[in-house]
Amino acid sequence: MRIVLLGPPGAGKGTQAARLAERYNIPAISTGDIFRANVSGKTPLGLKAQEYMTAGALVPDEVTNAMVRDRLDQDDVASGFLLDGYPRNPDQAVELDGMLSDLKVKLDVAIEITADSDEVTQRLLGRAKIEGRSDDTEPVIRKRLEVYATQTAPLTAFFEGRGLLVQVDGLGEIDEVTERIVAAVEAL
Ligand code: ADP
C-alpha cells in the first residue's frame, strides 16, 4: 500500500498514521516528525526548518522535497509507505509524482481526515498542555490552519481528479475513525 494522509493540524493524522502503518505493515513517514527530530538534534536540516515551524509556515519546498526524496530512496519503503504531512501544497504533489515515477510505483490512495476548525483548535490547545509542542499556541495554530486551508486543501481536488481520494470524518473515537478509514480504503 502506498498512502498519502491529508487533513488539518489536529485532525488526528499522526495517531491514525501509526495505526494504518501497523495494519498495512508499512512505514509511516511524517515530515513533521522528521523535522522535529532534526530540530531537537540541532542538525543543519533542523536549523533550516526551525524558524518556519515556529511560525506555523511551511518549510521551503526545496528543503522538504529533498528530505522526502532521500527517505523514499531507502529500502524499507520498497513494498509500501504512508506519507503523513506530505505533500502539503500543489508543487510538492507534482514533485512527489516525479519521485514515484522515478521509483516506478504508484499511489494507491489519498486519505483526507476532515475536522472543523473549532474542534481541531480545541484539540491542539489541549495537546499543548500535555506535549508542550512549541507550535501549539493559539496564534500559531491559527496560522497553521490558514496555511492548510490555502495551500494544502486544494490537494483534495488534485487527488480526487485522479480517483484516489477518500474522505473520512475525523470526529469520534480513535478506533472508530480507524475503522472508517479502513472501510473507505477497501471500498475504493
Ligand atoms: P500539523 O499537521 O499538526 O501542523 P506536522 O507535524 O505535520 O503538524 O507539521 C509541523 C510543521 O512542520 C509544519 O507547520 C511545517 O512547518 C513543517 N512541515 C511538515 N510537513 C511539511 C511539508 N510537507 N512541507 C513544508 N513544511 C512541513
PDB file of C-alpha atoms and ligand atoms in Angstrom:
ATOM      1  CA  MET A   1       0.000   0.000   0.000  1.00  0.00           C
ATOM      2  CA  ARG A   2       1.169   3.498  -0.830  1.00  0.00           C
ATOM      3  CA  ILE A   3      -0.853   6.034   1.079  1.00  0.00           C
ATOM      4  CA  VAL A   4      -0.941   9.815   1.431  1.00  0.00           C
ATOM      5  CA  LEU A   5      -2.667  11.125   4.529  1.00  0.00           C
ATOM      6  CA  LEU A   6      -4.174  14.620   4.396  1.00  0.00           C
ATOM      7  CA  GLY A   7      -6.046  16.624   6.976  1.00  0.00           C
ATOM      8  CA  PRO A   8      -5.786  19.822   9.005  1.00  0.00           C
ATOM      9  CA  PRO A   9      -3.494  20.083  12.023  1.00  0.00           C
ATOM     10  CA  GLY A  10      -5.217  18.369  14.943  1.00  0.00           C
ATOM     11  CA  ALA A  11      -7.367  16.077  12.768  1.00  0.00           C
ATOM     12  CA  GLY A  12      -5.533  13.048  14.155  1.00  0.00           C
ATOM     13  CA  LYS A  13      -3.207  12.267  11.258  1.00  0.00           C
ATOM     14  CA  GLY A  14      -0.308  11.172  13.463  1.00  0.00           C
ATOM     15  CA  THR A  15      -2.485   8.835  15.523  1.00  0.00           C
ATOM     16  CA  GLN A  16      -4.161   7.283  12.505  1.00  0.00           C
ATOM     17  CA  ALA A  17      -0.861   7.100  10.605  1.00  0.00           C
ATOM     18  CA  ALA A  18       0.612   4.862  13.317  1.00  0.00           C
ATOM     19  CA  ARG A  19      -2.419   2.559  13.248  1.00  0.00           C
ATOM     20  CA  LEU A  20      -2.590   2.313   9.483  1.00  0.00           C
ATOM     21  CA  ALA A  21       1.152   1.661   9.291  1.00  0.00           C
ATOM     22  CA  GLU A  22       0.694  -1.261  11.635  1.00  0.00           C
ATOM     23  CA  ARG A  23      -2.378  -2.536   9.848  1.00  0.00           C
ATOM     24  CA  TYR A  24      -0.772  -2.499   6.403  1.00  0.00           C
ATOM     25  CA  ASN A  25       2.734  -3.275   7.638  1.00  0.00           C
ATOM     26  CA  ILE A  26       4.325  -0.238   6.043  1.00  0.00           C
ATOM     27  CA  PRO A  27       6.476   2.560   7.466  1.00  0.00           C
ATOM     28  CA  ALA A  28       4.732   5.816   8.396  1.00  0.00           C
ATOM     29  CA  ILE A  29       6.759   8.776   7.240  1.00  0.00           C
ATOM     30  CA  SER A  30       5.842  12.011   8.989  1.00  0.00           C
ATOM     31  CA  THR A  31       7.628  15.063   7.623  1.00  0.00           C
ATOM     32  CA  GLY A  32       6.692  16.965  10.802  1.00  0.00           C
ATOM     33  CA  ASP A  33       8.291  14.248  12.989  1.00  0.00           C
ATOM     34  CA  ILE A  34      11.427  14.187  10.850  1.00  0.00           C
ATOM     35  CA  PHE A  35      11.699  17.962  11.085  1.00  0.00           C
ATOM     36  CA  ARG A  36      11.119  17.926  14.857  1.00  0.00           C
ATOM     37  CA  ALA A  37      13.801  15.255  15.352  1.00  0.00           C
ATOM     38  CA  ASN A  38      16.219  17.385  13.343  1.00  0.00           C
ATOM     39  CA  VAL A  39      15.333  20.500  15.307  1.00  0.00           C
ATOM     40  CA  SER A  40      15.964  18.657  18.603  1.00  0.00           C
ATOM     41  CA  GLY A  41      19.221  17.273  17.266  1.00  0.00           C
ATOM     42  CA  LYS A  42      20.237  20.729  16.013  1.00  0.00           C
ATOM     43  CA  THR A  43      21.209  19.273  12.642  1.00  0.00           C
ATOM     44  CA  PRO A  44      21.704  21.538   9.597  1.00  0.00           C
ATOM     45  CA  LEU A  45      18.259  20.438   8.335  1.00  0.00           C
ATOM     46  CA  GLY A  46      16.751  21.277  11.736  1.00  0.00           C
ATOM     47  CA  LEU A  47      18.353  24.689  11.708  1.00  0.00           C
ATOM     48  CA  LYS A  48      16.854  25.385   8.279  1.00  0.00           C
ATOM     49  CA  ALA A  49      13.386  24.220   9.303  1.00  0.00           C
ATOM     50  CA  GLN A  50      13.085  25.667  12.772  1.00  0.00           C
ATOM     51  CA  GLU A  51      12.073  29.270  12.092  1.00  0.00           C
ATOM     52  CA  TYR A  52       9.335  28.215   9.664  1.00  0.00           C
ATOM     53  CA  MET A  53       7.908  25.645  12.042  1.00  0.00           C
ATOM     54  CA  THR A  54       7.871  28.074  14.944  1.00  0.00           C
ATOM     55  CA  ALA A  55       5.902  30.490  12.774  1.00  0.00           C
ATOM     56  CA  GLY A  56       3.465  27.810  11.576  1.00  0.00           C
ATOM     57  CA  ALA A  57       4.656  28.299   7.986  1.00  0.00           C
ATOM     58  CA  LEU A  58       5.716  25.619   5.544  1.00  0.00           C
ATOM     59  CA  VAL A  59       9.403  24.799   5.395  1.00  0.00           C
ATOM     60  CA  PRO A  60      10.646  25.765   1.890  1.00  0.00           C
ATOM     61  CA  ASP A  61       9.847  23.167  -0.746  1.00  0.00           C
ATOM     62  CA  GLU A  62      13.437  22.556  -1.826  1.00  0.00           C
ATOM     63  CA  VAL A  63      14.330  21.522   1.726  1.00  0.00           C
ATOM     64  CA  THR A  64      11.248  19.356   2.227  1.00  0.00           C
ATOM     65  CA  ASN A  65      11.293  17.735  -1.199  1.00  0.00           C
ATOM     66  CA  ALA A  66      14.958  16.736  -0.897  1.00  0.00           C
ATOM     67  CA  MET A  67      14.291  15.237   2.514  1.00  0.00           C
ATOM     68  CA  VAL A  68      11.334  13.173   1.263  1.00  0.00           C
ATOM     69  CA  ARG A  69      13.228  12.046  -1.820  1.00  0.00           C
ATOM     70  CA  ASP A  70      16.028  10.713   0.412  1.00  0.00           C
ATOM     71  CA  ARG A  71      13.546   8.953   2.648  1.00  0.00           C
ATOM     72  CA  LEU A  72      11.733   7.305  -0.270  1.00  0.00           C
ATOM     73  CA  ASP A  73      15.054   6.032  -1.596  1.00  0.00           C
ATOM     74  CA  GLN A  74      15.518   3.831   1.462  1.00  0.00           C
ATOM     75  CA  ASP A  75      14.956   0.088   1.302  1.00  0.00           C
ATOM     76  CA  ASP A  76      12.146  -0.183   3.849  1.00  0.00           C
ATOM     77  CA  VAL A  77       9.691   1.697   1.629  1.00  0.00           C
ATOM     78  CA  ALA A  78      10.067  -0.684  -1.312  1.00  0.00           C
ATOM     79  CA  SER A  79       6.840  -2.513  -0.545  1.00  0.00           C
ATOM     80  CA  GLY A  80       4.845   0.493   0.583  1.00  0.00           C
ATOM     81  CA  PHE A  81       4.637   3.566   2.807  1.00  0.00           C
ATOM     82  CA  LEU A  82       2.313   6.048   4.348  1.00  0.00           C
ATOM     83  CA  LEU A  83       3.134   9.734   3.966  1.00  0.00           C
ATOM     84  CA  ASP A  84       1.803  11.876   6.808  1.00  0.00           C
ATOM     85  CA  GLY A  85       2.143  15.604   6.154  1.00  0.00           C
ATOM     86  CA  TYR A  86       3.468  15.415   2.600  1.00  0.00           C
ATOM     87  CA  PRO A  87       2.610  16.653   0.052  1.00  0.00           C
ATOM     88  CA  ARG A  88       1.337  19.859   1.560  1.00  0.00           C
ATOM     89  CA  ASN A  89       0.991  22.124  -1.470  1.00  0.00           C
ATOM     90  CA  PRO A  90       0.493  21.584  -5.215  1.00  0.00           C
ATOM     91  CA  ASP A  91       4.207  21.918  -6.047  1.00  0.00           C
ATOM     92  CA  GLN A  92       5.069  19.183  -3.540  1.00  0.00           C
ATOM     93  CA  ALA A  93       2.380  16.996  -5.099  1.00  0.00           C
ATOM     94  CA  VAL A  94       3.988  17.400  -8.518  1.00  0.00           C
ATOM     95  CA  GLU A  95       7.395  16.685  -7.011  1.00  0.00           C
ATOM     96  CA  LEU A  96       6.047  13.529  -5.353  1.00  0.00           C
ATOM     97  CA  ASP A  97       4.717  12.412  -8.723  1.00  0.00           C
ATOM     98  CA  GLY A  98       8.233  12.694 -10.102  1.00  0.00           C
ATOM     99  CA  MET A  99       9.729  10.727  -7.209  1.00  0.00           C
ATOM    100  CA  LEU A 100       7.192   7.944  -7.586  1.00  0.00           C
ATOM    101  CA  SER A 101       7.614   7.721 -11.321  1.00  0.00           C
ATOM    102  CA  ASP A 102      11.416   7.502 -10.813  1.00  0.00           C
ATOM    103  CA  LEU A 103      10.756   4.645  -8.401  1.00  0.00           C
ATOM    104  CA  LYS A 104       8.266   3.145 -10.869  1.00  0.00           C
ATOM    105  CA  VAL A 105       5.498   2.919  -8.287  1.00  0.00           C
ATOM    106  CA  LYS A 106       2.034   4.456  -7.911  1.00  0.00           C
ATOM    107  CA  LEU A 107      -0.027   5.792  -5.040  1.00  0.00           C
ATOM    108  CA  ASP A 108      -2.999   3.653  -4.029  1.00  0.00           C
ATOM    109  CA  VAL A 109      -4.993   6.193  -2.074  1.00  0.00           C
ATOM    110  CA  ALA A 110      -5.047   9.704  -0.593  1.00  0.00           C
ATOM    111  CA  ILE A 111      -6.993   9.740   2.667  1.00  0.00           C
ATOM    112  CA  GLU A 112      -8.308  13.063   3.913  1.00  0.00           C
ATOM    113  CA  ILE A 113      -9.296  13.158   7.575  1.00  0.00           C
ATOM    114  CA  THR A 114     -11.759  16.005   7.999  1.00  0.00           C
ATOM    115  CA  ALA A 115     -12.470  18.005  11.152  1.00  0.00           C
ATOM    116  CA  ASP A 116     -13.749  21.550  11.649  1.00  0.00           C
ATOM    117  CA  SER A 117     -11.518  24.402  12.783  1.00  0.00           C
ATOM    118  CA  ASP A 118     -13.091  24.849  16.229  1.00  0.00           C
ATOM    119  CA  GLU A 119     -12.707  21.175  17.041  1.00  0.00           C
ATOM    120  CA  VAL A 120      -9.083  20.977  15.923  1.00  0.00           C
ATOM    121  CA  THR A 121      -8.165  24.213  17.701  1.00  0.00           C
ATOM    122  CA  GLN A 122      -9.545  22.825  20.967  1.00  0.00           C
ATOM    123  CA  ARG A 123      -7.703  19.529  20.460  1.00  0.00           C
ATOM    124  CA  LEU A 124      -4.395  21.278  19.728  1.00  0.00           C
ATOM    125  CA  LEU A 125      -4.707  23.600  22.708  1.00  0.00           C
ATOM    126  CA  GLY A 126      -5.406  20.542  24.879  1.00  0.00           C
ATOM    127  CA  ARG A 127      -2.409  18.709  23.424  1.00  0.00           C
ATOM    128  CA  ALA A 128      -0.185  21.748  24.033  1.00  0.00           C
ATOM    129  CA  LYS A 129      -0.637  21.291  27.768  1.00  0.00           C
ATOM    130  CA  ILE A 130       0.446  17.638  27.560  1.00  0.00           C
ATOM    131  CA  GLU A 131       3.151  17.594  24.895  1.00  0.00           C
ATOM    132  CA  GLY A 132       4.363  21.177  25.004  1.00  0.00           C
ATOM    133  CA  ARG A 133       4.869  21.422  21.237  1.00  0.00           C
ATOM    134  CA  SER A 134       6.082  24.957  20.633  1.00  0.00           C
ATOM    135  CA  ASP A 135       3.776  25.474  17.634  1.00  0.00           C
ATOM    136  CA  ASP A 136       0.633  24.580  19.593  1.00  0.00           C
ATOM    137  CA  THR A 137      -0.079  28.145  20.719  1.00  0.00           C
ATOM    138  CA  GLU A 138      -3.239  29.919  19.640  1.00  0.00           C
ATOM    139  CA  PRO A 139      -1.699  32.353  17.106  1.00  0.00           C
ATOM    140  CA  VAL A 140       0.486  29.644  15.538  1.00  0.00           C
ATOM    141  CA  ILE A 141      -2.436  27.171  15.407  1.00  0.00           C
ATOM    142  CA  ARG A 142      -4.450  29.857  13.602  1.00  0.00           C
ATOM    143  CA  LYS A 143      -1.596  30.315  11.132  1.00  0.00           C
ATOM    144  CA  ARG A 144      -1.251  26.532  10.559  1.00  0.00           C
ATOM    145  CA  LEU A 145      -4.983  26.231   9.877  1.00  0.00           C
ATOM    146  CA  GLU A 146      -4.768  29.125   7.430  1.00  0.00           C
ATOM    147  CA  VAL A 147      -1.808  27.508   5.663  1.00  0.00           C
ATOM    148  CA  TYR A 148      -3.784  24.262   5.479  1.00  0.00           C
ATOM    149  CA  ALA A 149      -6.832  25.980   4.007  1.00  0.00           C
ATOM    150  CA  THR A 150      -4.922  27.968   1.411  1.00  0.00           C
ATOM    151  CA  GLN A 151      -2.056  25.654   0.434  1.00  0.00           C
ATOM    152  CA  THR A 152      -2.960  22.079   1.358  1.00  0.00           C
ATOM    153  CA  ALA A 153      -6.745  21.864   0.964  1.00  0.00           C
ATOM    154  CA  PRO A 154      -6.503  22.323  -2.850  1.00  0.00           C
ATOM    155  CA  LEU A 155      -4.762  18.933  -2.954  1.00  0.00           C
ATOM    156  CA  THR A 156      -8.044  17.173  -2.251  1.00  0.00           C
ATOM    157  CA  ALA A 157      -9.265  18.236  -5.699  1.00  0.00           C
ATOM    158  CA  PHE A 158      -5.942  17.145  -7.196  1.00  0.00           C
ATOM    159  CA  PHE A 159      -6.259  13.617  -5.774  1.00  0.00           C
ATOM    160  CA  GLU A 160      -9.979  13.463  -6.407  1.00  0.00           C
ATOM    161  CA  GLY A 161      -9.287  14.175 -10.057  1.00  0.00           C
ATOM    162  CA  ARG A 162      -7.161  11.064 -10.142  1.00  0.00           C
ATOM    163  CA  GLY A 163      -9.777   8.928  -8.453  1.00  0.00           C
ATOM    164  CA  LEU A 164      -7.548   8.430  -5.408  1.00  0.00           C
ATOM    165  CA  LEU A 165      -9.348  10.483  -2.754  1.00  0.00           C
ATOM    166  CA  VAL A 166     -11.265   9.107   0.196  1.00  0.00           C
ATOM    167  CA  GLN A 167     -12.643  11.487   2.831  1.00  0.00           C
ATOM    168  CA  VAL A 168     -13.219  10.323   6.362  1.00  0.00           C
ATOM    169  CA  ASP A 169     -14.791  12.205   9.262  1.00  0.00           C
ATOM    170  CA  GLY A 170     -12.151  12.595  11.982  1.00  0.00           C
ATOM    171  CA  LEU A 171     -14.661  13.154  14.801  1.00  0.00           C
ATOM    172  CA  GLY A 172     -15.319  10.296  17.196  1.00  0.00           C
ATOM    173  CA  GLU A 173     -13.355   7.589  18.971  1.00  0.00           C
ATOM    174  CA  ILE A 174      -9.888   6.816  17.649  1.00  0.00           C
ATOM    175  CA  ASP A 175     -10.793   3.189  16.855  1.00  0.00           C
ATOM    176  CA  GLU A 176     -13.961   4.271  15.120  1.00  0.00           C
ATOM    177  CA  VAL A 177     -12.035   6.651  12.863  1.00  0.00           C
ATOM    178  CA  THR A 178      -9.503   3.902  12.029  1.00  0.00           C
ATOM    179  CA  GLU A 179     -12.323   1.536  11.064  1.00  0.00           C
ATOM    180  CA  ARG A 180     -13.919   4.242   8.918  1.00  0.00           C
ATOM    181  CA  ILE A 181     -10.630   4.769   7.117  1.00  0.00           C
ATOM    182  CA  VAL A 182     -10.031   1.064   6.506  1.00  0.00           C
ATOM    183  CA  ALA A 183     -13.582   0.625   5.227  1.00  0.00           C
ATOM    184  CA  ALA A 184     -13.223   3.615   2.899  1.00  0.00           C
ATOM    185  CA  VAL A 185      -9.865   2.415   1.574  1.00  0.00           C
ATOM    186  CA  GLU A 186     -11.231  -1.044   0.912  1.00  0.00           C
ATOM    187  CA  ALA A 187     -14.260   0.386  -0.866  1.00  0.00           C
ATOM    188  CA  LEU A 188     -12.076   2.430  -3.238  1.00  0.00           C
TER     189      LEU A 188
HETATM  190  P1  ADP B   1       0.448  19.676  11.942  1.00  0.00           P
HETATM  191  O1  ADP B   1      -0.207  18.895  10.831  1.00  0.00           O
HETATM  192  O2  ADP B   1      -0.200  19.451  13.267  1.00  0.00           O
HETATM  193  O3  ADP B   1       0.613  21.141  11.649  1.00  0.00           O
HETATM  194  P2  ADP B   1       3.091  18.466  11.396  1.00  0.00           P
HETATM  195  O4  ADP B   1       3.873  17.725  12.396  1.00  0.00           O
HETATM  196  O5  ADP B   1       2.588  17.724  10.205  1.00  0.00           O
HETATM  197  O6  ADP B   1       1.900  19.126  12.206  1.00  0.00           O
HETATM  198  O7  ADP B   1       3.947  19.700  10.842  1.00  0.00           O
HETATM  199  C1  ADP B   1       4.571  20.612  11.728  1.00  0.00           C
HETATM  200  C2  ADP B   1       5.340  21.670  10.921  1.00  0.00           C
HETATM  201  O8  ADP B   1       6.381  21.028  10.167  1.00  0.00           O
HETATM  202  C3  ADP B   1       4.534  22.427   9.875  1.00  0.00           C
HETATM  203  O9  ADP B   1       3.833  23.526  10.430  1.00  0.00           O
HETATM  204  C4  ADP B   1       5.637  22.865   8.908  1.00  0.00           C
HETATM  205  O10 ADP B   1       6.364  23.975   9.416  1.00  0.00           O
HETATM  206  C5  ADP B   1       6.566  21.669   8.906  1.00  0.00           C
HETATM  207  N1  ADP B   1       6.201  20.713   7.818  1.00  0.00           N
HETATM  208  C6  ADP B   1       5.725  19.452   7.968  1.00  0.00           C
HETATM  209  N2  ADP B   1       5.485  18.875   6.781  1.00  0.00           N
HETATM  210  C7  ADP B   1       5.812  19.799   5.842  1.00  0.00           C
HETATM  211  C8  ADP B   1       5.773  19.845   4.418  1.00  0.00           C
HETATM  212  N3  ADP B   1       5.341  18.788   3.686  1.00  0.00           N
HETATM  213  N4  ADP B   1       6.188  20.972   3.794  1.00  0.00           N
HETATM  214  C9  ADP B   1       6.615  22.026   4.477  1.00  0.00           C
HETATM  215  N5  ADP B   1       6.666  22.074   5.815  1.00  0.00           N
HETATM  216  C10 ADP B   1       6.264  20.984   6.505  1.00  0.00           C
END
